[in-house]
């Protein structure tokens, strides 16, 4: 085990001893402890860092536990047979224990200052230290290793850079993170502009943590966001999809969405939705609001939410807009549906790379809306057996609740599900009969129409 004096960089930390902080081993995932113990036993430094420490100090249950160590990825891999090195931009080690993944990162150090980047190069590459910058100062590869003090400076916000180890049970604070935790502030470490230029996703993370923790964003951390928001354009749509999911499934989607709009960051993730909403009817706006509210509600009740349902709701106003246009162009209903669904999804794919399995499910939720409204006996029976019936039914209720005029369709399906087999048969019969009666009435009235 390491004694305090052996740890380079530790002299710059405020050290909080065991009896002066509230973190206890019993609140830490046993798997994270296992990783910590094994690294320490092998002679490395190892700390829980990030959300794990922050949330424990706030009395919240951490979402996951991240570990920082001075062991290099290859050295970590030797110690665990369930370890995988992943990522190129930011190499980390995933240690898997069933469903739980413990993320282990090697201490990072600073790169060359941005001023050193020569103007006539598109990017500067330091192969030796595996560091690559873009012309704008964005870090394209971040695998320069260092000591704990350097690592603390490379983290995003002060409250995310608190370290806890079972080696002495002490808490280390290099950036006055504990003070910010107390005054409930999200403060970026270092020069805000430079840090956002290195990684523009930090602007989204500031919003995410502020909404989730109910912390304010410190003034200097907030100020450059407006001016630098455009940098999010250079982030890959795959990474933006991951961030969007984190933003929307943290249990604070309503607040996060509002903040993203307030900080002009929403357009880099949800431009098609925001544009459609600016022209949409009240029910579309309401549907998006309700979907976010219900997402938060479900997560707070420990229920699952799926990206496909979330995007079905967020893109519903976009889909409806295209559908109206296609109908105006006189396209056949099936073709109009197909094209509008594809347009809406393709537009969103330009911002966030939603994996295909989710876009297929989103389309199916939309397609099932017309099947749920069908009066054909066969359609009613098959839609109920569809594996996405539940999602489609929930979506139908959402549409109804947001004010779309669906003539009690949601209620009918609620009753249908609550009924037994013979009652269901009767319900189907009466609904399909209604159609026939309606159709024959129309026929006869058309027949009597003077124009015929
Ligand atoms: P969550 O509760 O969402 O897991 P977290 O703070 O643990 O929050 P992670 O995305 O799991 O966030 O990252 C773990 C830690 O890694 C962060 O707390 C932060 O110290 C560091 N980190 C993550 N992303 C960045 C980034 N883009 N720039 C700098 N540091 C980062
Ligand atoms: Mg985390």
Short mmCIF file of C-alpha atoms and ligand atoms in Angstrom, two decimals:
data_model
loop_
_atom_site.label_atom_id
_atom_site.label_comp_id
_atom_site.label_asym_id
_atom_site.label_seq_id
_atom_site.Cartn_x
_atom_site.Cartn_y
_atom_site.Cartn_z
CA UNK A 1 0.00 0.00 0.00
CA UNK A 2 1.05 3.59 -0.59
CA UNK A 3 1.85 5.93 2.18
CA UNK A 4 0.67 9.48 1.65
CA UNK A 5 4.20 10.75 1.16
CA UNK A 6 4.83 8.37 -1.74
CA UNK A 7 2.08 9.85 -3.87
CA UNK A 8 3.41 12.51 -6.25
CA UNK A 9 1.16 15.56 -6.52
CA UNK A 10 -0.66 14.92 -3.26
CA UNK A 11 1.02 17.88 -1.61
CA UNK A 12 -1.40 20.10 -3.61
CA UNK A 13 -4.51 18.51 -2.15
CA UNK A 14 -6.73 19.45 0.74
CA UNK A 15 -6.85 16.14 2.60
CA UNK A 16 -10.00 15.34 4.53
CA UNK A 17 -9.36 12.53 7.03
CA UNK A 18 -11.70 9.61 7.65
CA UNK A 19 -13.56 11.12 10.59
CA UNK A 20 -14.20 14.45 8.84
CA UNK A 21 -16.24 13.27 5.85
CA UNK A 22 -19.42 11.26 5.43
CA UNK A 23 -18.31 8.68 2.88
CA UNK A 24 -18.65 5.15 4.09
CA UNK A 25 -17.62 1.89 2.42
CA UNK A 26 -21.07 0.42 2.87
CA UNK A 27 -22.50 2.91 0.34
CA UNK A 28 -19.99 1.93 -2.33
CA UNK A 29 -20.69 -0.83 -4.81
CA UNK A 30 -18.88 -4.03 -3.69
CA UNK A 31 -17.52 -4.40 -7.22
CA UNK A 32 -15.99 -0.93 -7.17
CA UNK A 33 -14.39 -1.81 -3.81
CA UNK A 34 -13.07 -5.06 -5.29
CA UNK A 35 -11.36 -3.11 -8.10
CA UNK A 36 -10.00 -0.58 -5.66
CA UNK A 37 -8.56 -3.25 -3.33
CA UNK A 38 -6.94 -5.22 -6.11
CA UNK A 39 -5.23 -2.16 -7.60
CA UNK A 40 -4.01 -1.05 -4.17
CA UNK A 41 -2.78 -4.54 -3.35
CA UNK A 42 -0.78 -4.59 -6.57
CA UNK A 43 0.98 -1.42 -5.39
CA UNK A 44 -0.89 1.15 -7.49
CA UNK A 45 -2.77 4.22 -6.33
CA UNK A 46 -6.51 3.88 -6.75
CA UNK A 47 -9.37 6.27 -6.03
CA UNK A 48 -13.09 6.54 -6.55
CA UNK A 49 -13.66 9.80 -8.36
CA UNK A 50 -16.40 11.75 -10.17
CA UNK A 51 -20.10 11.16 -9.68
CA UNK A 52 -19.51 8.34 -7.18
CA UNK A 53 -17.87 10.63 -4.63
CA UNK A 54 -19.93 13.72 -5.48
CA UNK A 55 -23.28 11.97 -5.11
CA UNK A 56 -22.29 10.16 -1.90
CA UNK A 57 -21.30 13.47 -0.33
CA UNK A 58 -24.69 14.86 -1.38
CA UNK A 59 -26.45 11.88 0.19
CA UNK A 60 -27.60 10.61 -3.22
CA UNK A 61 -27.21 7.15 -4.68
CA UNK A 62 -24.47 7.26 -7.35
CA UNK A 63 -25.41 6.08 -10.84
CA UNK A 64 -22.06 4.36 -11.24
CA UNK A 65 -18.55 4.32 -9.80
CA UNK A 66 -15.53 5.52 -11.71
CA UNK A 67 -12.03 4.70 -10.58
CA UNK A 68 -8.82 6.62 -11.25
CA UNK A 69 -5.40 5.02 -10.89
CA UNK A 70 -1.77 5.46 -11.83
CA UNK A 71 -1.79 1.96 -13.40
CA UNK A 72 -1.68 2.06 -17.23
CA UNK A 73 -4.45 0.32 -19.21
CA UNK A 74 -2.24 -2.68 -19.99
CA UNK A 75 -1.27 -2.98 -16.33
CA UNK A 76 -4.91 -2.84 -15.26
CA UNK A 77 -5.81 -5.50 -17.78
CA UNK A 78 -3.27 -7.91 -16.31
CA UNK A 79 -5.00 -7.69 -12.92
CA UNK A 80 -8.54 -8.42 -14.10
CA UNK A 81 -9.65 -11.12 -16.47
CA UNK A 82 -13.00 -9.33 -16.97
CA UNK A 83 -11.31 -6.12 -18.22
CA UNK A 84 -11.51 -4.57 -21.69
CA UNK A 85 -9.63 -1.56 -22.96
CA UNK A 86 -12.01 0.65 -24.92
CA UNK A 87 -11.99 4.04 -26.67
CA UNK A 88 -9.38 5.70 -28.83
CA UNK A 89 -9.98 9.39 -28.13
CA UNK A 90 -10.05 8.62 -24.43
CA UNK A 91 -8.71 5.17 -23.60
CA UNK A 92 -10.34 3.60 -20.54
CA UNK A 93 -10.72 0.15 -19.06
CA UNK A 94 -14.12 -1.39 -18.48
CA UNK A 95 -14.27 -4.05 -15.82
CA UNK A 96 -17.48 -5.99 -16.06
CA UNK A 97 -19.27 -7.69 -13.19
CA UNK A 98 -22.51 -9.04 -14.65
CA UNK A 99 -24.60 -5.97 -15.45
CA UNK A 100 -22.34 -3.55 -13.62
CA UNK A 101 -19.37 -1.95 -15.35
CA UNK A 102 -16.67 -0.25 -13.34
CA UNK A 103 -14.83 2.32 -15.44
CA UNK A 104 -11.14 2.64 -14.67
CA UNK A 105 -9.11 5.53 -16.06
CA UNK A 106 -5.40 6.16 -15.81
CA UNK A 107 -4.46 9.59 -14.39
CA UNK A 108 -4.31 12.08 -17.27
CA UNK A 109 -1.92 15.02 -17.57
CA UNK A 110 -2.01 18.28 -19.43
CA UNK A 111 -1.30 18.52 -23.17
CA UNK A 112 0.91 21.07 -24.85
CA UNK A 113 -0.57 24.53 -24.43
CA UNK A 114 -2.86 25.46 -27.31
CA UNK A 115 -0.62 28.44 -28.21
CA UNK A 116 2.00 25.94 -29.31
CA UNK A 117 -0.20 24.68 -32.11
CA UNK A 118 1.37 25.82 -35.35
CA UNK A 119 -1.04 27.63 -37.61
CA UNK A 120 -0.20 25.81 -40.80
CA UNK A 121 -1.06 22.43 -39.37
CA UNK A 122 -4.63 21.13 -39.28
CA UNK A 123 -3.82 19.37 -36.07
CA UNK A 124 -0.86 18.75 -33.89
CA UNK A 125 -0.05 15.21 -33.08
CA UNK A 126 2.23 14.04 -30.36
CA UNK A 127 2.46 10.33 -31.07
CA UNK A 128 4.83 9.69 -28.25
CA UNK A 129 2.26 10.87 -25.71
CA UNK A 130 -0.82 10.00 -27.76
CA UNK A 131 -2.21 13.50 -27.81
CA UNK A 132 -3.94 15.15 -30.77
CA UNK A 133 -5.40 18.68 -30.93
CA UNK A 134 -7.57 20.17 -33.66
CA UNK A 135 -6.92 23.62 -35.04
CA UNK A 136 -9.64 25.02 -32.75
CA UNK A 137 -7.89 23.56 -29.71
CA UNK A 138 -10.17 20.55 -29.44
CA UNK A 139 -8.52 17.51 -27.93
CA UNK A 140 -8.99 14.69 -30.40
CA UNK A 141 -7.02 12.20 -28.41
CA UNK A 142 -6.51 12.45 -24.67
CA UNK A 143 -4.16 9.75 -23.51
CA UNK A 144 -1.34 11.68 -21.91
CA UNK A 145 -0.73 10.12 -18.52
CA UNK A 146 0.29 11.94 -15.36
CA UNK A 147 -0.06 12.06 -11.57
CA UNK A 148 -3.16 12.61 -9.43
CA UNK A 149 -2.73 16.37 -9.18
CA UNK A 150 -2.49 16.65 -12.97
CA UNK A 151 -5.46 14.33 -13.32
CA UNK A 152 -7.54 16.56 -11.07
CA UNK A 153 -6.81 19.55 -13.33
CA UNK A 154 -7.96 17.63 -16.42
CA UNK A 155 -11.39 16.85 -15.01
CA UNK A 156 -14.35 18.99 -15.97
CA UNK A 157 -15.91 20.53 -12.85
CA UNK A 158 -14.58 21.03 -9.34
CA UNK A 159 -17.33 18.90 -7.79
CA UNK A 160 -16.39 16.07 -10.16
CA UNK A 161 -12.75 16.08 -9.11
CA UNK A 162 -12.96 14.74 -5.56
CA UNK A 163 -11.03 11.53 -4.85
CA UNK A 164 -11.72 8.90 -2.20
CA UNK A 165 -9.59 5.90 -1.39
CA UNK A 166 -9.87 3.04 1.05
CA UNK A 167 -6.11 3.39 1.57
CA UNK A 168 -6.46 5.56 4.68
CA UNK A 169 -10.14 6.32 3.89
CA UNK A 170 -9.29 9.90 3.04
CA UNK A 171 -10.87 12.34 0.67
CA UNK A 172 -8.66 14.48 -1.60
CA UNK A 173 -9.71 17.84 -3.01
CA UNK A 174 -7.37 19.62 -5.43
CA UNK A 175 -9.71 22.32 -6.75
CA UNK A 176 -11.84 23.48 -3.84
CA UNK A 177 -14.57 21.16 -4.99
CA UNK A 178 -15.88 20.68 -1.46
CA UNK A 179 -16.51 24.39 -1.14
CA UNK A 180 -18.45 24.40 -4.44
CA UNK A 181 -20.37 21.34 -3.32
CA UNK A 182 -21.39 23.24 -0.21
CA UNK A 183 -22.43 26.36 -2.12
CA UNK A 184 -24.07 24.15 -4.80
CA UNK A 185 -22.10 25.46 -7.77
CA UNK A 186 -20.97 23.92 -11.05
CA UNK A 187 -17.58 25.50 -11.68
CA UNK A 188 -15.31 24.48 -14.52
CA UNK A 189 -11.69 23.77 -13.65
CA UNK A 190 -9.15 26.10 -15.32
CA UNK A 191 -9.83 28.64 -18.05
CA UNK A 192 -13.47 28.16 -19.13
CA UNK A 193 -12.98 29.07 -22.81
CA UNK A 194 -9.94 26.86 -23.17
CA UNK A 195 -11.66 23.92 -21.46
CA UNK A 196 -14.77 24.22 -23.67
CA UNK A 197 -12.58 24.47 -26.76
CA UNK A 198 -10.74 21.32 -25.72
CA UNK A 199 -14.05 19.51 -25.37
CA UNK A 200 -17.27 21.35 -26.26
CA UNK A 201 -19.35 18.54 -24.72
CA UNK A 202 -18.41 20.04 -21.35
CA UNK A 203 -21.00 22.76 -22.08
CA UNK A 204 -23.70 20.07 -22.23
CA UNK A 205 -22.31 18.44 -19.11
CA UNK A 206 -22.54 21.76 -17.22
CA UNK A 207 -26.26 21.88 -18.04
CA UNK A 208 -26.74 18.21 -17.19
CA UNK A 209 -25.19 18.48 -13.72
CA UNK A 210 -26.85 21.80 -12.99
CA UNK A 211 -30.30 20.36 -13.78
CA UNK A 212 -29.66 17.05 -12.05
CA UNK A 213 -28.12 18.41 -8.87
CA UNK A 214 -30.09 21.65 -8.70
CA UNK A 215 -26.78 23.55 -8.65
CA UNK A 216 -26.26 26.96 -10.22
CA UNK A 217 -23.67 27.36 -12.93
CA UNK A 218 -20.95 29.69 -11.69
CA UNK A 219 -20.74 32.96 -13.68
CA UNK A 220 -17.41 32.43 -15.46
CA UNK A 221 -18.41 28.86 -16.28
CA UNK A 222 -21.66 30.15 -17.77
CA UNK A 223 -20.38 33.20 -19.66
CA UNK A 224 -18.57 31.68 -22.67
CA UNK A 225 -21.29 29.11 -23.46
CA UNK A 226 -23.24 31.50 -25.67
CA UNK A 227 -20.19 32.38 -27.75
CA UNK A 228 -18.79 28.84 -27.99
CA UNK A 229 -22.00 26.83 -28.43
CA UNK A 230 -21.25 26.53 -32.17
CA UNK A 231 -18.30 24.25 -31.35
CA UNK A 232 -20.78 21.46 -30.72
CA UNK A 233 -21.11 21.28 -34.50
CA UNK A 234 -17.74 19.54 -34.61
CA UNK A 235 -18.74 16.75 -32.21
CA UNK A 236 -19.60 13.44 -33.82
CA UNK A 237 -23.28 12.58 -33.97
CA UNK A 238 -22.48 9.28 -32.21
CA UNK A 239 -21.12 11.10 -29.16
CA UNK A 240 -24.00 13.57 -29.26
CA UNK A 241 -26.45 10.67 -29.22
CA UNK A 242 -24.77 9.28 -26.07
CA UNK A 243 -24.87 12.70 -24.42
CA UNK A 244 -28.50 13.24 -25.42
CA UNK A 245 -29.47 9.98 -23.78
CA UNK A 246 -27.60 10.97 -20.61
CA UNK A 247 -29.27 14.40 -20.69
CA UNK A 248 -32.75 13.01 -21.17
CA UNK A 249 -32.59 9.96 -18.90
CA UNK A 250 -31.07 11.43 -15.76
CA UNK A 251 -34.51 11.96 -14.21
CA UNK A 252 -34.52 15.71 -14.97
CA UNK A 253 -35.47 15.85 -18.65
CA UNK A 254 -37.99 18.70 -18.30
CA UNK A 255 -35.52 20.97 -16.59
CA UNK A 256 -32.61 19.90 -18.81
CA UNK A 257 -34.57 20.50 -22.02
CA UNK A 258 -35.60 23.96 -20.83
CA UNK A 259 -32.02 24.81 -19.87
CA UNK A 260 -30.63 23.57 -23.18
CA UNK A 261 -33.03 25.93 -24.94
CA UNK A 262 -32.20 28.79 -22.60
CA UNK A 263 -28.47 28.37 -23.29
CA UNK A 264 -29.03 28.05 -27.06
CA UNK A 265 -27.58 24.52 -26.97
CA UNK A 266 -30.82 22.77 -27.88
CA UNK A 267 -30.38 23.48 -31.59
CA UNK A 268 -27.27 21.29 -31.67
CA UNK A 269 -29.26 18.28 -30.50
CA UNK A 270 -32.93 18.83 -31.31
CA UNK A 271 -33.03 21.30 -34.17
CA UNK A 272 -35.79 19.49 -36.17
CA UNK A 273 -38.02 19.35 -33.08
CA UNK A 274 -37.45 22.95 -32.10
CA UNK A 275 -38.11 24.16 -35.63
CA UNK A 276 -41.29 22.11 -35.93
CA UNK A 277 -42.46 23.33 -32.51
CA UNK A 278 -42.07 26.95 -33.56
CA UNK A 279 -44.84 26.36 -36.12
CA UNK A 280 -46.76 23.51 -34.51
CA UNK A 281 -50.18 23.49 -32.89
CA UNK A 282 -50.59 23.46 -29.11
CA UNK A 283 -51.02 19.71 -28.89
CA UNK A 284 -47.53 19.04 -30.33
CA UNK A 285 -45.89 21.32 -27.80
CA UNK A 286 -47.93 19.71 -25.06
CA UNK A 287 -47.02 16.22 -26.26
CA UNK A 288 -43.28 16.93 -26.04
CA UNK A 289 -43.73 18.49 -22.59
CA UNK A 290 -45.77 15.56 -21.33
CA UNK A 291 -43.34 13.00 -22.75
CA UNK A 292 -40.48 14.61 -20.86
CA UNK A 293 -42.55 14.83 -17.67
CA UNK A 294 -43.48 11.17 -17.91
CA UNK A 295 -39.88 10.21 -18.63
CA UNK A 296 -38.82 11.87 -15.39
CA UNK A 297 -41.71 10.32 -13.52
CA UNK A 298 -40.91 6.81 -14.76
CA UNK A 299 -37.23 7.14 -13.91
CA UNK A 300 -38.03 8.41 -10.43
CA UNK A 301 -40.19 5.30 -9.97
CA UNK A 302 -37.27 3.15 -11.18
CA UNK A 303 -39.11 2.21 -14.36
CA UNK A 304 -37.30 1.99 -17.67
CA UNK A 305 -37.48 4.44 -20.55
CA UNK A 306 -36.41 3.69 -24.10
CA UNK A 307 -34.71 6.01 -26.57
CA UNK A 308 -37.22 4.86 -29.21
CA UNK A 309 -40.20 6.17 -27.20
CA UNK A 310 -38.38 9.38 -26.37
CA UNK A 311 -37.57 10.06 -30.03
CA UNK A 312 -41.09 9.01 -31.09
CA UNK A 313 -42.33 11.87 -28.91
CA UNK A 314 -39.62 14.42 -29.71
CA UNK A 315 -39.99 13.83 -33.44
CA UNK A 316 -43.79 13.55 -33.47
CA UNK A 317 -44.22 17.27 -34.37
CA UNK A 318 -41.65 16.83 -37.17
CA UNK A 319 -43.36 13.69 -38.44
CA UNK A 320 -46.80 15.35 -38.33
CA UNK A 321 -45.52 18.34 -40.26
CA UNK A 322 -44.12 16.11 -43.03
CA UNK A 323 -47.28 14.02 -43.04
CA UNK A 324 -49.45 17.09 -43.61
CA UNK A 325 -47.16 18.18 -46.46
CA UNK A 326 -47.20 14.73 -48.08
CA UNK A 327 -50.97 14.60 -47.87
CA UNK A 328 -51.19 18.03 -49.47
CA UNK A 329 -49.07 16.67 -52.29
CA UNK A 330 -51.66 13.95 -52.72
CA UNK A 331 -49.47 10.98 -51.77
CA UNK A 332 -51.26 7.73 -50.92
CA UNK A 333 -51.61 7.29 -47.12
CA UNK A 334 -49.12 4.43 -46.81
CA UNK A 335 -46.50 6.20 -48.92
CA UNK A 336 -47.10 9.48 -47.10
CA UNK A 337 -46.55 7.69 -43.78
CA UNK A 338 -43.35 5.97 -44.92
CA UNK A 339 -41.83 9.11 -46.40
CA UNK A 340 -42.75 11.37 -43.49
CA UNK A 341 -41.41 8.93 -40.90
CA UNK A 342 -38.17 8.54 -42.82
CA UNK A 343 -37.76 12.31 -43.34
CA UNK A 344 -38.30 13.04 -39.66
CA UNK A 345 -35.81 10.39 -38.60
CA UNK A 346 -33.22 11.32 -41.22
CA UNK A 347 -33.34 14.95 -40.12
CA UNK A 348 -32.61 13.92 -36.54
CA UNK A 349 -29.82 11.57 -37.62
CA UNK A 350 -27.96 14.65 -38.84
CA UNK A 351 -27.61 15.63 -35.17
CA UNK A 352 -27.62 12.46 -33.11
CA UNK A 353 -26.69 9.06 -34.53
CA UNK A 354 -29.61 7.05 -33.16
CA UNK A 355 -28.82 3.35 -33.60
CA UNK A 356 -31.03 1.62 -36.14
CA UNK A 357 -32.72 -0.65 -33.62
CA UNK A 358 -34.17 2.43 -31.96
CA UNK A 359 -35.24 4.22 -35.16
CA UNK A 360 -37.02 1.06 -36.32
CA UNK A 361 -38.90 0.93 -33.04
CA UNK A 362 -39.76 4.65 -33.25
CA UNK A 363 -41.23 4.11 -36.70
CA UNK A 364 -43.20 1.15 -35.46
CA UNK A 365 -44.69 3.15 -32.57
CA UNK A 366 -45.91 5.67 -35.17
CA UNK A 367 -47.15 3.01 -37.57
CA UNK A 368 -49.11 1.31 -34.80
CA UNK A 369 -50.98 4.58 -34.16
CA UNK A 370 -52.97 4.09 -37.34
CA UNK A 371 -53.40 0.38 -36.60
CA UNK A 372 -54.77 1.21 -33.14
CA UNK A 373 -57.31 3.46 -34.84
CA UNK A 374 -58.32 0.82 -37.37
CA UNK A 375 -61.80 -0.66 -37.17
CA UNK A 376 -60.90 -3.88 -38.92
CA UNK A 377 -61.31 -6.91 -36.66
CA UNK A 378 -58.07 -8.43 -37.87
CA UNK A 379 -56.05 -5.23 -37.31
CA UNK A 380 -57.39 -4.85 -33.79
CA UNK A 381 -56.43 -8.42 -32.96
CA UNK A 382 -52.96 -8.28 -34.50
CA UNK A 383 -52.03 -4.89 -33.06
CA UNK A 384 -52.78 -6.22 -29.58
CA UNK A 385 -50.36 -9.12 -30.11
CA UNK A 386 -47.61 -6.85 -31.44
CA UNK A 387 -44.56 -6.77 -29.16
CA UNK A 388 -44.67 -2.96 -29.22
CA UNK A 389 -48.36 -2.72 -28.34
CA UNK A 390 -47.59 -1.34 -24.89
CA UNK A 391 -45.34 1.44 -26.19
CA UNK A 392 -47.83 2.28 -28.95
CA UNK A 393 -50.72 2.36 -26.44
CA UNK A 394 -48.75 4.60 -24.07
CA UNK A 395 -48.01 6.87 -27.00
CA UNK A 396 -51.70 6.95 -27.92
CA UNK A 397 -52.56 8.05 -24.37
CA UNK A 398 -49.91 10.72 -24.61
CA UNK A 399 -51.47 12.05 -27.82
CA UNK A 400 -54.89 12.05 -26.26
CA UNK A 401 -53.67 13.77 -23.12
CA UNK A 402 -51.92 16.42 -25.15
CA UNK A 403 -55.23 17.37 -26.75
CA UNK A 404 -55.29 15.48 -30.07
CA UNK A 405 -58.90 14.66 -30.91
CA UNK A 406 -58.98 10.87 -30.95
CA UNK A 407 -62.63 10.29 -29.98
CA UNK A 408 -62.00 8.19 -26.90
CA UNK A 409 -59.68 5.73 -28.64
CA UNK A 410 -57.27 5.56 -25.71
CA UNK A 411 -60.13 4.82 -23.33
CA UNK A 412 -61.41 2.08 -25.64
CA UNK A 413 -58.01 0.35 -25.60
CA UNK A 414 -57.78 0.75 -21.83
CA UNK A 415 -61.15 -0.99 -21.48
CA UNK A 416 -60.09 -3.64 -23.97
CA UNK A 417 -57.03 -4.54 -21.91
CA UNK A 418 -59.03 -4.67 -18.70
CA UNK A 419 -61.60 -7.06 -20.22
CA UNK A 420 -61.69 -10.83 -20.37
CA UNK A 421 -61.72 -12.82 -23.61
CA UNK A 422 -65.50 -12.89 -24.30
CA UNK A 423 -65.81 -9.18 -23.45
CA UNK A 424 -62.95 -8.38 -25.81
CA UNK A 425 -64.71 -10.21 -28.62
CA UNK A 426 -67.84 -8.12 -27.99
CA UNK A 427 -65.85 -4.89 -27.92
CA UNK A 428 -64.18 -5.72 -31.24
CA UNK A 429 -67.49 -6.67 -32.78
CA UNK A 430 -69.24 -3.50 -31.73
CA UNK A 431 -66.34 -1.36 -32.92
CA UNK A 432 -66.11 -3.04 -36.31
CA UNK A 433 -69.97 -2.98 -36.63
CA UNK A 434 -69.93 0.73 -35.95
CA UNK A 435 -67.65 1.13 -38.88
CA UNK A 436 -69.92 -0.85 -41.16
CA UNK A 437 -73.00 1.08 -40.08
CA UNK A 438 -71.11 4.33 -40.51
CA UNK A 439 -69.85 3.26 -43.93
CA UNK A 440 -73.28 2.18 -45.16
CA UNK A 441 -74.87 5.41 -43.87
CA UNK A 442 -72.27 7.40 -45.74
CA UNK A 443 -72.87 5.35 -48.84
CA UNK A 444 -76.59 5.99 -48.75
CA UNK A 445 -76.18 9.70 -48.03
CA UNK A 446 -73.65 9.98 -50.85
CA UNK A 447 -76.12 8.18 -53.02
CA UNK A 448 -78.73 10.75 -52.24
CA UNK A 449 -76.36 13.62 -52.85
CA UNK A 450 -77.54 15.77 -55.65
CA UNK A 451 -74.14 15.81 -57.19
CA UNK A 452 -74.19 12.06 -57.80
P1 LIG B 1 -22.78 10.57 -13.67
O1 LIG B 1 -23.53 10.68 -12.40
O2 LIG B 1 -23.56 11.00 -14.84
O3 LIG B 1 -22.06 9.26 -13.86
P2 LIG B 1 -20.10 11.60 -13.50
O4 LIG B 1 -19.59 12.89 -12.92
O5 LIG B 1 -19.62 10.35 -12.83
O6 LIG B 1 -21.66 11.71 -13.52
P3 LIG B 1 -19.09 10.49 -15.93
O7 LIG B 1 -19.49 10.82 -17.32
O8 LIG B 1 -19.38 9.14 -15.39
O9 LIG B 1 -19.73 11.60 -15.03
O10 LIG B 1 -17.54 10.78 -15.83
C1 LIG B 1 -16.78 10.47 -14.68
C2 LIG B 1 -15.81 11.59 -14.36
O11 LIG B 1 -14.87 11.74 -15.43
C3 LIG B 1 -16.43 12.97 -14.21
O12 LIG B 1 -16.93 13.18 -12.92
C4 LIG B 1 -15.27 13.87 -14.52
O13 LIG B 1 -14.40 13.96 -13.45
C5 LIG B 1 -14.57 13.10 -15.63
N1 LIG B 1 -15.04 13.50 -16.97
C6 LIG B 1 -16.00 12.89 -17.71
N2 LIG B 1 -16.17 13.50 -18.88
C7 LIG B 1 -15.29 14.53 -18.91
C8 LIG B 1 -14.96 15.51 -19.87
N3 LIG B 1 -15.60 15.59 -21.02
N4 LIG B 1 -13.97 16.38 -19.55
C9 LIG B 1 -13.32 16.30 -18.39
N5 LIG B 1 -13.59 15.40 -17.44
C10 LIG B 1 -14.56 14.52 -17.69
MG1 LIG B 2 -20.04 8.36 -13.46
#
